[in-house]
Amino acid sequence: MYVAVKGGEKAIRNAHTLLARDRRGDTSLPALTLAQMTQQLYLSISRVMAEGSLYDADLAALAIKQARGDLIEAIFLLRAYRTTLPRFGYSQPIDTATMLIRRRISATYKDLPGGQLLGPTFDYTQRLLDFTLAANGEEAPATPQTQAFEAQERVPRVTELLDDEGLMEPDAELPEDHEVGDLTREPLEFPAGRDLRLQNLARGDEGFLLALGYSTQRGYGRTHPFAGEIRLGEVEVSLFVEELGFDVPLGEMTVTECQMINQFAGSAKAPPQFTRGYGLVPGQGERKVMAMSLVDRSLRWQELGEEATSPAQDEEFVMSHSDNVQGTGFVEHLKLPHYVDFQAELDLIRRLRAEWFEKNQKTTGETADLEAAQ
Amino acid sequence: MTSSQGTSPRGAPSTGEPSARRTAMATLANATIADLEARLAAHPLPQEHTIIRQPEIGLVMVRGRAGGTGAPFNLCEATVTRCVVALPDGTTGFGQCLGRDKHKALLCAALDAYWQQEPLQEAIESEILAPLRNIETKRKEQTKAEVAATKVDFFTMVRGE
Amino acid sequence: MASANLEFSLAKAPAPGLQNPVHEAQGIFRALMNALARPGKLQDLPELDLNPPAPLGKSTAAIALCLCDYDTPIWLDKELAAAKDVTTYLRFHTGASFTNNPMDAAFAFVSKPENMPPLSAFAKGTSEYPDRSTTIVLSVSSLSHGQTVKLSGPGIKKEQGFAATPLPPQFWREMQTNNELYPLGVDVLLAAEGTVAGLPRSTKITFQES
């Protein structure tokens, strides 16, 4: 039961002033600029854009600054902001084969056409703290080396290489008249199609998906994964504008994509072949796309005639708990006043205790009488 | 109630001859506002256009495809700013670009309108679009060359006896 | 959803929309909000420099530009649907799609109320989502003349007299039935020159004893 109470306006106002002061910190230090953040903290920006489900690096930077670096709070701010904007439409599906590639690796083919391009990666670093970054007057980084390259309009995906032999399952198509599900328009209902699942995972919490993906590797719904291909780069986004009758280019967007290849022994529904889990996020988010593709594959158990035994295969469990804004809302609402609720609980517990003691005393009394009689 | 989703079927035939216009629009959308303004400062446009749709910030839901080539799904929204202008003869110019720069959307719309005017098209192509394309190509070539330098050269090790 | 295939082209630039979309739309929205919060009480729309194509009235156009967007399918009555300039104007400025089926419409615009379909032809919402109903905007010439009815219910202190013209002959009976469906039902906005009044589904209608 909720009872409206008033009060605390002054306390709230003063708390917000305190928050603003603490957010700014020592004013003898220069304030962070959004440009500094988009340039130097791009992976935080990426995470906020992916889970805030809004591609706009400057807004993500503003949100992180306002949230004092609390990324989930920043994600919440982006989600709130997007509700104030009108929808112009749905883009044409982006084509990651035409990506301007900045990183592309495969754990399944050493000699994939185009080669293994490491790009800007933490892999192969020693994970030793670099104290030169802590020193004032950090030196300008070395100019990256360059090398001649082959011009390629389209970089084929690794999964296309196995397609010819029928060893790789083809990408699932949905019927022509299938309207692509949109979580921002229609409330979630189960069972959900793969389109809704992918949308849900793409905006899901990275930590949650990482834990679920990890659980599948440790044996909870094992899927024998290989990182078929991971790529990072820029793709063109275009929108069909009815007045013009063609797809109008809107600019380029950074995305990270992962194709996870999974062994599959075959079932009554499908022959033995490699199956796939898919991951795609805006910005640069390699851990997230890898985890996403593991969970995407796990959630496909029904379609492939597998047995569901593990949390990562439970669509309702995964999709209902992947959203950290929803999770935050429900967990954090517990700190709001529940005075009346609690008062009722208190009364109940007092009554139950009284009843319990009364009953126990009676029983103890009866036992004593019985013993005395014997 | 479901909303209609105004995307064309994949590969829908386009009406008219949009490819050159589309290419011009892509160049404008990919240009930075600083580069765009620098070109326009050197080659100012006529100012005969009126705004019929004020620059407006909104959202486009960006779609991907399951597995890269399969059924579409909704990835995330992106901020987009759009604007439409009209010339005195009724020609409309459309500007739309990712992000929230209203001034850029307006410049793109005006350029799209004047580009459709025979006498102006050539000058816009050579004085504005060509230099912008040049900047874009250089940037992309530089990225590709830097990434190519991180390509792994494998050396096969002899194993066993 | 059956989407209407109304002719739409930009061979000619449509008439301009709101000059200052944010502030003007806020002003219109406030009038509409008050119209539904105070049923039957006339609300002035802000001064606007709008020249919508006939037979789309200026007030109706203002309401459409304020409320309609990409996510709100629009149903138009025969007169409006037949006017190519009107469909182009609405489509261009709101981004909304058109539907032939009033049941699919989030908003319905009626330029000739005398000929409109019964209210029951429009979406009344579902018990899970009563908001998935049609808001019907009627263009009227007067919000003071015509058969006077008494309004009561939420937002009305005791009773409010109300009259508008033109309206279809069965309109007030249908509005009574609509009220009985509450919390389902349609909401009605009546737009006259520069003025608007609202008749939400929660409003009870009684006839004046004569």
XYZ file of C-alpha atoms in Angstrom, chain A residues 8 27 45 77 85 91 105 116 136-137 141 148 166 193 212 242 250 266-267 270-271 284 287 292 296 301 310 333 346:
29
model
C 11.950 16.560 2.405
C 37.528 23.015 -9.082
C 30.994 5.551 -24.570
C 19.837 8.945 -18.872
C 12.545 12.366 -29.741
C 16.953 1.992 -41.432
C 40.154 -11.797 -36.668
C 43.987 -11.505 -39.668
C 51.866 14.595 -16.217
C 52.788 15.554 -19.730
C 51.763 8.244 -28.946
C 50.128 -1.269 -48.649
C 26.561 -27.132 -46.691
C 11.285 -14.604 -32.203
C 25.559 -16.319 -19.074
C 9.267 7.701 -49.268
C 22.679 9.104 -43.281
C 22.510 -33.060 -35.476
C 19.030 -33.810 -34.213
C 18.623 -30.716 -38.492
C 21.593 -32.689 -39.888
C 33.378 -0.992 -30.097
C 33.466 -8.762 -25.097
C 25.890 -12.002 -27.011
C 22.017 -16.106 -28.934
C 17.803 -24.796 -28.635
C 20.467 -24.429 -18.361
C 13.107 1.190 -5.752
C 5.734 -5.358 11.642
